[in-house]
mmCIF file of C-alpha atoms in Angstrom:
data_model
loop_
_atom_site.group_PDB
_atom_site.id
_atom_site.type_symbol
_atom_site.label_atom_id
_atom_site.label_comp_id
_atom_site.label_asym_id
_atom_site.label_seq_id
_atom_site.Cartn_x
_atom_site.Cartn_y
_atom_site.Cartn_z
ATOM 1 C CA UNK A 1 0.012 0.026 0.020
ATOM 2 C CA UNK A 2 0.957 3.691 -0.467
ATOM 3 C CA UNK A 3 2.381 5.125 2.726
ATOM 4 C CA UNK A 4 2.984 8.383 4.051
ATOM 5 C CA UNK A 5 6.609 8.166 3.625
ATOM 6 C CA UNK A 6 5.991 7.464 -0.026
ATOM 7 C CA UNK A 7 3.935 10.682 -0.403
ATOM 8 C CA UNK A 8 6.684 12.666 1.573
ATOM 9 C CA UNK A 9 9.249 11.295 -0.697
ATOM 10 C CA UNK A 10 7.359 12.505 -3.910
ATOM 11 C CA UNK A 11 6.853 15.773 -2.331
ATOM 12 C CA UNK A 12 10.596 16.200 -1.192
ATOM 13 C CA UNK A 13 11.702 15.299 -4.762
ATOM 14 C CA UNK A 14 9.370 17.780 -6.328
ATOM 15 C CA UNK A 15 10.459 20.491 -3.827
ATOM 16 C CA UNK A 16 14.044 19.972 -4.982
ATOM 17 C CA UNK A 17 13.209 20.568 -8.554
ATOM 18 C CA UNK A 18 11.290 23.699 -7.531
ATOM 19 C CA UNK A 19 14.285 24.875 -5.632
ATOM 20 C CA UNK A 20 16.645 24.259 -8.663
ATOM 21 C CA UNK A 21 14.279 26.273 -10.902
ATOM 22 C CA UNK A 22 14.060 29.060 -8.566
ATOM 23 C CA UNK A 23 17.876 29.251 -8.312
ATOM 24 C CA UNK A 24 18.311 29.563 -11.969
ATOM 25 C CA UNK A 25 15.580 32.190 -12.046
ATOM 26 C CA UNK A 26 17.375 34.148 -9.175
ATOM 27 C CA UNK A 27 20.488 33.882 -11.233
ATOM 28 C CA UNK A 28 18.867 35.174 -14.390
ATOM 29 C CA UNK A 29 17.342 37.936 -12.456
ATOM 30 C CA UNK A 30 20.485 39.111 -11.133
ATOM 31 C CA UNK A 31 21.886 39.815 -14.550
ATOM 32 C CA UNK A 32 18.845 42.214 -15.518
ATOM 33 C CA UNK A 33 19.007 45.909 -15.477
ATOM 34 C CA UNK A 34 15.980 46.776 -13.541
ATOM 35 C CA UNK A 35 16.308 50.499 -14.636
ATOM 36 C CA UNK A 36 15.009 49.377 -18.167
ATOM 37 C CA UNK A 37 11.579 47.533 -17.187
ATOM 38 C CA UNK A 38 10.588 47.014 -20.998
ATOM 39 C CA UNK A 39 13.681 45.286 -21.797
ATOM 40 C CA UNK A 40 13.483 43.182 -18.379
ATOM 41 C CA UNK A 41 9.916 42.302 -19.206
ATOM 42 C CA UNK A 42 10.635 40.884 -22.667
ATOM 43 C CA UNK A 43 13.720 39.077 -21.402
ATOM 44 C CA UNK A 44 11.530 37.399 -18.837
ATOM 45 C CA UNK A 45 8.708 36.525 -21.300
ATOM 46 C CA UNK A 46 11.382 34.873 -23.577
ATOM 47 C CA UNK A 47 13.357 33.035 -20.656
ATOM 48 C CA UNK A 48 10.350 31.852 -18.475
ATOM 49 C CA UNK A 49 8.782 29.224 -20.773
ATOM 50 C CA UNK A 50 12.377 27.751 -21.457
ATOM 51 C CA UNK A 51 13.117 27.472 -17.944
ATOM 52 C CA UNK A 52 9.711 26.127 -16.743
ATOM 53 C CA UNK A 53 9.811 23.353 -19.714
ATOM 54 C CA UNK A 54 13.421 22.268 -18.525
ATOM 55 C CA UNK A 55 12.643 21.727 -15.164
ATOM 56 C CA UNK A 56 8.858 20.600 -15.672
ATOM 57 C CA UNK A 57 10.439 17.691 -17.727
ATOM 58 C CA UNK A 58 12.662 16.859 -14.480
ATOM 59 C CA UNK A 59 9.677 17.024 -12.334
ATOM 60 C CA UNK A 60 7.606 14.673 -14.672
ATOM 61 C CA UNK A 61 10.559 12.178 -14.687
ATOM 62 C CA UNK A 62 10.629 12.280 -10.981
ATOM 63 C CA UNK A 63 6.985 11.594 -10.772
ATOM 64 C CA UNK A 64 7.010 8.656 -13.133
ATOM 65 C CA UNK A 65 10.015 6.942 -11.114
ATOM 66 C CA UNK A 66 7.950 7.527 -7.900
ATOM 67 C CA UNK A 67 4.872 6.142 -9.569
ATOM 68 C CA UNK A 68 6.726 2.889 -10.663
ATOM 69 C CA UNK A 69 8.421 2.538 -7.310
ATOM 70 C CA UNK A 70 5.083 2.566 -5.335
ATOM 71 C CA UNK A 71 3.343 0.344 -8.043
ATOM 72 C CA UNK A 72 6.110 -2.307 -7.809
ATOM 73 C CA UNK A 73 5.404 -2.914 -4.108
ATOM 74 C CA UNK A 74 2.191 -4.275 -5.001
ATOM 75 C CA UNK A 75 2.358 -7.857 -6.188
ATOM 76 C CA UNK A 76 0.273 -9.484 -9.121
ATOM 77 C CA UNK A 77 -0.457 -6.086 -11.194
ATOM 78 C CA UNK A 78 -0.701 -6.312 -14.938
ATOM 79 C CA UNK A 79 2.055 -5.000 -17.065
ATOM 80 C CA UNK A 80 2.187 -1.258 -17.406
ATOM 81 C CA UNK A 81 3.949 1.392 -19.615
ATOM 82 C CA UNK A 82 4.422 4.772 -17.761
ATOM 83 C CA UNK A 83 3.124 7.862 -19.203
ATOM 84 C CA UNK A 84 4.822 11.252 -19.104
ATOM 85 C CA UNK A 85 2.564 14.185 -18.368
ATOM 86 C CA UNK A 86 2.524 17.849 -19.882
ATOM 87 C CA UNK A 87 4.114 20.968 -18.554
ATOM 88 C CA UNK A 88 1.959 24.012 -18.018
ATOM 89 C CA UNK A 89 1.193 25.513 -21.425
ATOM 90 C CA UNK A 90 3.610 28.349 -22.468
ATOM 91 C CA UNK A 91 0.750 30.691 -23.137
ATOM 92 C CA UNK A 92 -0.099 30.433 -19.278
ATOM 93 C CA UNK A 93 3.540 31.002 -18.297
ATOM 94 C CA UNK A 94 3.694 34.039 -20.421
ATOM 95 C CA UNK A 95 0.383 35.470 -19.167
ATOM 96 C CA UNK A 96 1.595 35.208 -15.721
ATOM 97 C CA UNK A 97 5.060 36.502 -16.374
ATOM 98 C CA UNK A 98 3.457 39.584 -18.117
ATOM 99 C CA UNK A 99 1.311 40.199 -15.118
ATOM 100 C CA UNK A 100 4.124 39.891 -12.721
ATOM 101 C CA UNK A 101 6.204 42.209 -14.720
ATOM 102 C CA UNK A 102 3.897 44.954 -13.945
ATOM 103 C CA UNK A 103 5.613 45.500 -10.628
ATOM 104 C CA UNK A 104 8.755 46.617 -12.658
ATOM 105 C CA UNK A 105 7.302 50.040 -12.953
ATOM 106 C CA UNK A 106 6.007 49.997 -9.260
ATOM 107 C CA UNK A 107 7.635 50.900 -5.819
ATOM 108 C CA UNK A 108 9.535 47.468 -5.592
ATOM 109 C CA UNK A 109 10.548 45.805 -8.836
ATOM 110 C CA UNK A 110 11.634 42.690 -6.807
ATOM 111 C CA UNK A 111 7.844 41.822 -6.451
ATOM 112 C CA UNK A 112 8.043 40.557 -9.977
ATOM 113 C CA UNK A 113 10.649 38.052 -8.907
ATOM 114 C CA UNK A 114 8.575 37.086 -5.827
ATOM 115 C CA UNK A 115 5.459 36.313 -7.934
ATOM 116 C CA UNK A 116 7.386 34.160 -10.304
ATOM 117 C CA UNK A 117 9.053 32.350 -7.677
ATOM 118 C CA UNK A 118 5.607 31.641 -6.201
ATOM 119 C CA UNK A 119 4.312 30.673 -9.496
ATOM 120 C CA UNK A 120 7.350 28.268 -10.158
ATOM 121 C CA UNK A 121 6.196 26.005 -7.124
ATOM 122 C CA UNK A 122 2.795 25.683 -8.806
ATOM 123 C CA UNK A 123 4.121 24.863 -12.239
ATOM 124 C CA UNK A 124 6.669 22.276 -11.222
ATOM 125 C CA UNK A 125 3.865 20.553 -9.190
ATOM 126 C CA UNK A 126 1.592 20.791 -12.124
ATOM 127 C CA UNK A 127 4.102 18.711 -14.264
ATOM 128 C CA UNK A 128 4.335 16.342 -11.285
ATOM 129 C CA UNK A 129 0.670 16.000 -10.808
ATOM 130 C CA UNK A 130 -0.245 15.729 -14.338
ATOM 131 C CA UNK A 131 2.137 12.816 -14.738
ATOM 132 C CA UNK A 132 0.490 11.176 -11.877
ATOM 133 C CA UNK A 133 -2.858 11.816 -13.168
ATOM 134 C CA UNK A 134 -1.949 10.290 -16.681
ATOM 135 C CA UNK A 135 -0.356 7.329 -14.975
ATOM 136 C CA UNK A 136 -3.549 6.392 -12.962
ATOM 137 C CA UNK A 137 -5.664 6.880 -16.339
ATOM 138 C CA UNK A 138 -3.275 4.660 -18.269
ATOM 139 C CA UNK A 139 -2.937 2.074 -15.548
ATOM 140 C CA UNK A 140 -4.731 -1.181 -16.418
ATOM 141 C CA UNK A 141 -4.862 -2.001 -12.672
ATOM 142 C CA UNK A 142 -7.324 1.009 -12.160
ATOM 143 C CA UNK A 143 -5.909 2.051 -8.938
ATOM 144 C CA UNK A 144 -8.030 4.248 -6.714
ATOM 145 C CA UNK A 145 -6.597 7.836 -5.780
ATOM 146 C CA UNK A 146 -7.060 10.676 -3.550
ATOM 147 C CA UNK A 147 -6.160 14.316 -3.073
ATOM 148 C CA UNK A 148 -3.910 14.266 -0.054
ATOM 149 C CA UNK A 149 -2.902 17.366 1.861
ATOM 150 C CA UNK A 150 0.499 17.557 3.653
ATOM 151 C CA UNK A 151 0.649 18.685 7.249
ATOM 152 C CA UNK A 152 -1.978 18.605 10.070
ATOM 153 C CA UNK A 153 -3.889 21.608 8.497
ATOM 154 C CA UNK A 154 -4.065 22.941 5.023
ATOM 155 C CA UNK A 155 -6.409 25.504 3.348
ATOM 156 C CA UNK A 156 -10.213 25.454 3.166
ATOM 157 C CA UNK A 157 -10.078 24.924 -0.580
ATOM 158 C CA UNK A 158 -7.705 21.798 -0.518
ATOM 159 C CA UNK A 159 -9.668 20.520 2.611
ATOM 160 C CA UNK A 160 -12.990 20.519 0.578
ATOM 161 C CA UNK A 161 -11.565 18.564 -2.287
ATOM 162 C CA UNK A 162 -9.574 16.309 -0.165
ATOM 163 C CA UNK A 163 -12.973 15.272 1.541
ATOM 164 C CA UNK A 164 -13.936 13.172 -1.461
ATOM 165 C CA UNK A 165 -11.610 10.395 -0.191
ATOM 166 C CA UNK A 166 -10.504 7.570 -2.300
ATOM 167 C CA UNK A 167 -12.132 7.321 -5.573
ATOM 168 C CA UNK A 168 -12.068 5.413 -8.648
ATOM 169 C CA UNK A 169 -12.984 7.897 -11.525
ATOM 170 C CA UNK A 170 -10.362 9.649 -13.776
ATOM 171 C CA UNK A 171 -8.433 12.174 -11.667
ATOM 172 C CA UNK A 172 -9.175 14.588 -14.588
ATOM 173 C CA UNK A 173 -12.675 14.242 -15.811
ATOM 174 C CA UNK A 174 -14.224 17.240 -17.537
ATOM 175 C CA UNK A 175 -15.565 20.015 -15.153
ATOM 176 C CA UNK A 176 -13.778 18.273 -12.081
ATOM 177 C CA UNK A 177 -12.373 20.759 -9.574
ATOM 178 C CA UNK A 178 -9.890 18.035 -8.199
ATOM 179 C CA UNK A 179 -7.205 19.304 -10.400
ATOM 180 C CA UNK A 180 -7.345 22.862 -9.484
ATOM 181 C CA UNK A 181 -4.223 23.887 -7.319
ATOM 182 C CA UNK A 182 -2.895 27.194 -6.168
ATOM 183 C CA UNK A 183 0.512 28.594 -5.499
ATOM 184 C CA UNK A 184 2.246 27.000 -2.742
ATOM 185 C CA UNK A 185 -0.391 24.062 -2.576
ATOM 186 C CA UNK A 186 0.904 21.163 -0.725
ATOM 187 C CA UNK A 187 -1.589 18.588 -1.930
ATOM 188 C CA UNK A 188 -0.514 15.578 -3.730
ATOM 189 C CA UNK A 189 -2.498 13.071 -6.105
ATOM 190 C CA UNK A 190 -1.991 9.753 -4.338
ATOM 191 C CA UNK A 191 -2.793 6.269 -6.030
ATOM 192 C CA UNK A 192 -3.554 3.253 -4.202
ATOM 193 C CA UNK A 193 -3.776 -0.432 -5.770
ATOM 194 C CA UNK A 194 -4.599 -2.336 -2.530
ATOM 195 C CA UNK A 195 -8.407 -2.585 -2.091
ATOM 196 C CA UNK A 196 -8.080 -3.647 1.471
ATOM 197 C CA UNK A 197 -6.175 -0.330 2.130
ATOM 198 C CA UNK A 198 -8.414 2.279 3.742
ATOM 199 C CA UNK A 199 -6.039 4.245 5.715
ATOM 200 C CA UNK A 200 -3.099 6.800 5.062
ATOM 201 C CA UNK A 201 -1.542 8.298 8.028
ATOM 202 C CA UNK A 202 -2.466 11.826 8.411
ATOM 203 C CA UNK A 203 -5.131 11.719 5.856
ATOM 204 C CA UNK A 204 -8.677 12.060 7.347
ATOM 205 C CA UNK A 205 -11.253 12.310 4.657
ATOM 206 C CA UNK A 206 -14.192 11.865 7.266
ATOM 207 C CA UNK A 207 -13.184 14.855 9.178
ATOM 208 C CA UNK A 208 -12.822 16.783 5.944
ATOM 209 C CA UNK A 209 -16.210 15.795 4.771
ATOM 210 C CA UNK A 210 -17.675 16.787 8.132
ATOM 211 C CA UNK A 211 -16.441 20.352 7.818
ATOM 212 C CA UNK A 212 -17.508 20.534 4.272
ATOM 213 C CA UNK A 213 -20.917 19.183 4.861
ATOM 214 C CA UNK A 214 -21.536 21.672 7.716
ATOM 215 C CA UNK A 215 -20.567 24.492 5.457
ATOM 216 C CA UNK A 216 -22.654 23.360 2.532
ATOM 217 C CA UNK A 217 -25.554 23.353 4.637
ATOM 218 C CA UNK A 218 -24.717 26.842 6.089
ATOM 219 C CA UNK A 219 -24.597 28.249 2.594
ATOM 220 C CA UNK A 220 -27.906 26.748 1.633
ATOM 221 C CA UNK A 221 -29.654 26.639 -1.731
ATOM 222 C CA UNK A 222 -29.894 23.874 -4.193
ATOM 223 C CA UNK A 223 -26.546 24.165 -5.955
ATOM 224 C CA UNK A 224 -24.119 26.242 -4.155
ATOM 225 C CA UNK A 225 -20.772 26.965 -5.671
ATOM 226 C CA UNK A 226 -17.471 25.492 -4.379
ATOM 227 C CA UNK A 227 -16.195 28.982 -3.875
ATOM 228 C CA UNK A 228 -18.914 29.784 -1.729
ATOM 229 C CA UNK A 229 -18.815 26.472 0.272
ATOM 230 C CA UNK A 230 -14.942 27.057 0.748
ATOM 231 C CA UNK A 231 -15.461 30.643 1.928
ATOM 232 C CA UNK A 232 -18.048 29.629 4.467
ATOM 233 C CA UNK A 233 -15.668 26.931 5.798
ATOM 234 C CA UNK A 234 -13.061 29.600 6.466
ATOM 235 C CA UNK A 235 -15.660 31.552 8.505
ATOM 236 C CA UNK A 236 -17.215 28.655 10.462
ATOM 237 C CA UNK A 237 -13.882 27.170 11.589
ATOM 238 C CA UNK A 238 -11.010 29.450 11.040
ATOM 239 C CA UNK A 239 -8.799 27.260 13.338
ATOM 240 C CA UNK A 240 -8.943 24.430 11.170
ATOM 241 C CA UNK A 241 -7.497 26.086 7.959
ATOM 242 C CA UNK A 242 -4.241 28.004 7.109
ATOM 243 C CA UNK A 243 -6.435 30.594 5.475
ATOM 244 C CA UNK A 244 -9.225 30.552 8.074
ATOM 245 C CA UNK A 245 -11.132 33.975 8.482
ATOM 246 C CA UNK A 246 -11.301 35.218 12.177
ATOM 247 C CA UNK A 247 -13.380 38.061 13.488
ATOM 248 C CA UNK A 248 -11.957 41.325 14.150
ATOM 249 C CA UNK A 249 -9.686 41.222 17.409
ATOM 250 C CA UNK A 250 -11.501 42.584 20.385
ATOM 251 C CA UNK A 251 -10.435 45.784 22.102
ATOM 252 C CA UNK A 252 -10.213 46.711 25.689
ATOM 253 C CA UNK A 253 -8.119 45.496 28.444
ATOM 254 C CA UNK A 254 -8.127 43.712 31.821
ATOM 255 C CA UNK A 255 -9.360 45.411 34.996
ATOM 256 C CA UNK A 256 -5.661 46.620 35.878
ATOM 257 C CA UNK A 257 -4.876 47.498 32.350
ATOM 258 C CA UNK A 258 -2.021 44.974 32.279
ATOM 259 C CA UNK A 259 -3.532 42.599 29.388
ATOM 260 C CA UNK A 260 -4.785 43.746 26.113
ATOM 261 C CA UNK A 261 -8.008 41.789 25.288
ATOM 262 C CA UNK A 262 -6.486 41.642 21.682
ATOM 263 C CA UNK A 263 -3.216 39.967 22.942
ATOM 264 C CA UNK A 264 -5.346 37.493 25.029
ATOM 265 C CA UNK A 265 -7.657 36.637 22.048
ATOM 266 C CA UNK A 266 -4.661 36.197 19.540
ATOM 267 C CA UNK A 267 -3.175 33.692 21.888
ATOM 268 C CA UNK A 268 -6.433 31.697 22.017
ATOM 269 C CA UNK A 269 -6.402 31.850 18.296
ATOM 270 C CA UNK A 270 -2.929 30.637 18.016
ATOM 271 C CA UNK A 271 -3.643 27.737 20.264
ATOM 272 C CA UNK A 272 -6.758 26.729 18.538
ATOM 273 C CA UNK A 273 -4.684 26.625 15.257
ATOM 274 C CA UNK A 274 -1.873 24.467 16.513
ATOM 275 C CA UNK A 275 -4.012 22.034 18.410
ATOM 276 C CA UNK A 276 -3.702 18.697 16.485
ATOM 277 C CA UNK A 277 -6.921 17.746 14.782
ATOM 278 C CA UNK A 278 -8.701 15.099 16.853
ATOM 279 C CA UNK A 279 -6.773 15.978 19.869
ATOM 280 C CA UNK A 280 -8.360 14.980 23.378
ATOM 281 C CA UNK A 281 -9.944 18.293 24.434
ATOM 282 C CA UNK A 282 -9.323 17.413 28.212
ATOM 283 C CA UNK A 283 -5.569 17.456 27.489
ATOM 284 C CA UNK A 284 -5.389 19.931 24.705
ATOM 285 C CA UNK A 285 -7.492 22.773 26.025
ATOM 286 C CA UNK A 286 -8.016 26.255 24.513
ATOM 287 C CA UNK A 287 -8.316 29.236 26.921
ATOM 288 C CA UNK A 288 -11.867 30.469 27.686
ATOM 289 C CA UNK A 289 -13.313 33.251 25.621
ATOM 290 C CA UNK A 290 -12.886 35.716 28.379
ATOM 291 C CA UNK A 291 -9.479 36.220 30.096
ATOM 292 C CA UNK A 292 -9.660 35.407 33.701
ATOM 293 C CA UNK A 293 -9.553 37.975 36.558
ATOM 294 C CA UNK A 294 -8.120 36.933 40.023
ATOM 295 C CA UNK A 295 -10.837 35.146 41.987
ATOM 296 C CA UNK A 296 -11.484 36.970 45.047
ATOM 297 C CA UNK A 297 -8.912 39.648 44.470
ATOM 298 C CA UNK A 298 -5.380 39.598 45.815
ATOM 299 C CA UNK A 299 -4.160 40.533 49.422
ATOM 300 C CA UNK A 300 -2.370 43.983 49.212
ATOM 301 C CA UNK A 301 0.346 43.047 51.866
ATOM 302 C CA UNK A 302 1.725 40.445 49.312
ATOM 303 C CA UNK A 303 3.769 41.107 46.187
ATOM 304 C CA UNK A 304 1.108 42.242 43.548
ATOM 305 C CA UNK A 305 -0.446 39.654 41.129
ATOM 306 C CA UNK A 306 -1.454 41.343 37.894
ATOM 307 C CA UNK A 307 -4.015 39.793 35.540
ATOM 308 C CA UNK A 308 -1.427 39.478 32.816
ATOM 309 C CA UNK A 309 0.894 37.023 34.789
ATOM 310 C CA UNK A 310 -2.328 35.370 36.233
ATOM 311 C CA UNK A 311 -3.703 34.308 32.667
ATOM 312 C CA UNK A 312 0.192 33.416 31.832
ATOM 313 C CA UNK A 313 0.215 31.131 34.765
ATOM 314 C CA UNK A 314 -3.041 29.524 34.089
ATOM 315 C CA UNK A 315 -3.369 29.311 30.182
ATOM 316 C CA UNK A 316 0.129 30.473 28.944
ATOM 317 C CA UNK A 317 1.003 32.928 26.244
ATOM 318 C CA UNK A 318 3.704 33.148 23.668
ATOM 319 C CA UNK A 319 6.602 33.281 26.146
ATOM 320 C CA UNK A 320 5.679 30.051 28.030
ATOM 321 C CA UNK A 321 3.491 29.234 31.247
ATOM 322 C CA UNK A 322 0.242 27.462 30.899
ATOM 323 C CA UNK A 323 0.034 25.224 34.157
ATOM 324 C CA UNK A 324 -3.730 24.819 34.745
ATOM 325 C CA UNK A 325 -4.698 21.180 33.863
ATOM 326 C CA UNK A 326 -4.926 20.825 30.109
ATOM 327 C CA UNK A 327 -2.904 23.974 29.030
ATOM 328 C CA UNK A 328 0.531 22.738 29.497
ATOM 329 C CA UNK A 329 0.816 21.179 26.057
ATOM 330 C CA UNK A 330 1.840 24.311 24.181
ATOM 331 C CA UNK A 331 5.111 24.587 25.889
ATOM 332 C CA UNK A 332 5.294 21.092 27.341
ATOM 333 C CA UNK A 333 4.991 22.525 31.010
ATOM 334 C CA UNK A 334 4.029 20.870 34.154
ATOM 335 C CA UNK A 335 0.296 21.178 35.093
ATOM 336 C CA UNK A 336 -1.577 21.313 38.383
ATOM 337 C CA UNK A 337 -3.585 18.575 39.466
ATOM 338 C CA UNK A 338 -6.772 18.071 37.288
ATOM 339 C CA UNK A 339 -9.054 18.770 40.084
ATOM 340 C CA UNK A 340 -7.433 22.150 40.854
ATOM 341 C CA UNK A 341 -9.485 25.127 39.755
ATOM 342 C CA UNK A 342 -8.141 28.663 39.234
ATOM 343 C CA UNK A 343 -9.394 29.413 42.875
ATOM 344 C CA UNK A 344 -7.207 26.469 44.125
ATOM 345 C CA UNK A 345 -4.252 27.843 42.310
ATOM 346 C CA UNK A 346 -4.603 31.213 43.690
ATOM 347 C CA UNK A 347 -5.092 29.934 47.211
ATOM 348 C CA UNK A 348 -1.940 27.775 47.128
ATOM 349 C CA UNK A 349 0.211 30.749 45.846
ATOM 350 C CA UNK A 350 -1.198 32.850 48.860
ATOM 351 C CA UNK A 351 -0.464 30.099 51.263
ATOM 352 C CA UNK A 352 3.238 29.475 49.917
ATOM 353 C CA UNK A 353 4.039 33.237 50.026
ATOM 354 C CA UNK A 354 2.780 33.621 53.432
ATOM 355 C CA UNK A 355 4.599 30.481 54.954
ATOM 356 C CA UNK A 356 7.853 30.602 53.021
ATOM 357 C CA UNK A 357 9.852 33.791 52.731
ATOM 358 C CA UNK A 358 11.082 34.910 49.253
ATOM 359 C CA UNK A 359 14.509 33.946 48.582
ATOM 360 C CA UNK A 360 16.801 35.938 46.211
ATOM 361 C CA UNK A 361 17.789 34.378 42.977
ATOM 362 C CA UNK A 362 20.917 35.262 40.850
ATOM 363 C CA UNK A 363 20.341 38.167 38.322
ATOM 364 C CA UNK A 364 17.916 40.827 37.747
ATOM 365 C CA UNK A 365 16.040 40.849 41.024
ATOM 366 C CA UNK A 366 14.397 37.572 40.663
ATOM 367 C CA UNK A 367 13.083 36.075 43.932
ATOM 368 C CA UNK A 368 11.538 32.665 44.699
ATOM 369 C CA UNK A 369 9.320 30.997 47.396
ATOM 370 C CA UNK A 370 8.692 27.279 47.469
ATOM 371 C CA UNK A 371 6.216 25.355 49.538
ATOM 372 C CA UNK A 372 3.818 22.417 49.366
ATOM 373 C CA UNK A 373 0.061 22.675 49.327
ATOM 374 C CA UNK A 374 -2.232 19.630 49.240
ATOM 375 C CA UNK A 375 0.635 17.500 48.471
ATOM 376 C CA UNK A 376 1.788 19.610 45.588
ATOM 377 C CA UNK A 377 5.092 21.685 45.689
ATOM 378 C CA UNK A 378 4.967 25.159 44.217
ATOM 379 C CA UNK A 379 7.500 27.669 43.241
ATOM 380 C CA UNK A 380 6.290 31.127 43.228
ATOM 381 C CA UNK A 381 8.555 33.779 41.375
ATOM 382 C CA UNK A 382 8.646 37.577 41.749
ATOM 383 C CA UNK A 383 10.702 40.015 39.644
ATOM 384 C CA UNK A 384 11.306 43.763 39.845
ATOM 385 C CA UNK A 385 10.697 45.835 36.695
ATOM 386 C CA UNK A 386 11.095 49.651 36.605
ATOM 387 C CA UNK A 387 11.450 49.446 40.470
ATOM 388 C CA UNK A 388 8.087 47.658 40.755
ATOM 389 C CA UNK A 389 7.808 44.186 42.422
ATOM 390 C CA UNK A 390 5.112 41.870 41.081
ATOM 391 C CA UNK A 391 4.618 38.036 40.895
ATOM 392 C CA UNK A 392 6.082 36.726 37.486
ATOM 393 C CA UNK A 393 5.019 33.076 37.626
ATOM 394 C CA UNK A 394 4.280 30.048 39.427
ATOM 395 C CA UNK A 395 4.415 26.416 38.642
ATOM 396 C CA UNK A 396 4.124 22.861 40.230
ATOM 397 C CA UNK A 397 7.552 21.283 40.813
ATOM 398 C CA UNK A 398 7.472 17.715 39.166
#
């Protein structure tokens, strides 16, 4: 059966071809006189089709070799003659080059190079994918195939198309959107000859389909367009996609002004995005929608505990923290017992500070108090910034 390692091998080989093509393009670009945009445009129009054809042929050859390698692993298949796919048409390359060349008259002519570099990725993958498609079409063994994204999450468009799962039809029949790919798209056309194989590590079409079906129902109507469905997917579950559309960040701040609502919400979104799909939500928690104020306030005779550090202790932030049960996963930090609430954490901090004097630590005015509450050993840290002492963190000692 085709494995995740097989798919990664194809992707890696195609990426190497793309890097070589980009290298040659950069070298050509370095010889151009950007003070003469008309000449640069004409030179690129002449050069780009030649460059893309050259490396497109390499990408196709790599894809054929890969297809034959994975096919040979399956015993009993009929004889087969490999098929080389086509490169992107020259007309399409010229059209993109002309459009990119418009930046030569703008504030940053190097934008032309950046556009062409991005297109190079799509063009090389086009040659590779077209070869795989043609091999599947011509294969007498009639393998199934699937559009398989790479990585834990991808864009909404690719998620939607990947939701079809393993299919038997031609991967490029008329009107089929499965052959539409965007710049930097990481999807691969993956064949499978073993009828008993129903699982490819990292590929979960059932989850993709559930996201697609929810969005389709939300759009409504008898025949919503794929573009409308993909757009609704981005809005309904922005954390599921690399191009999710989040609401505008909130304004305002905590009661003491130390934690901006926008900063807190951005951290929530970051955690939602990096949480693995299908993760246990009791072990991989996302912070609550509203930041936490300190329950019951904080005694004035102890070093101040600010709302910023309080939320850092409970849920973490970009710098670390996250010690309430279920929140330590982002930074692999120790957690308080599962049955401890924020109130328990706050009370334990107060107990430790009252029963154990702060001891100076080396460097920058940091002090630490350590004690045990309910069988859990805690370390409470304070820091002095601009002459003001405050609690900077606390965590359970494992």
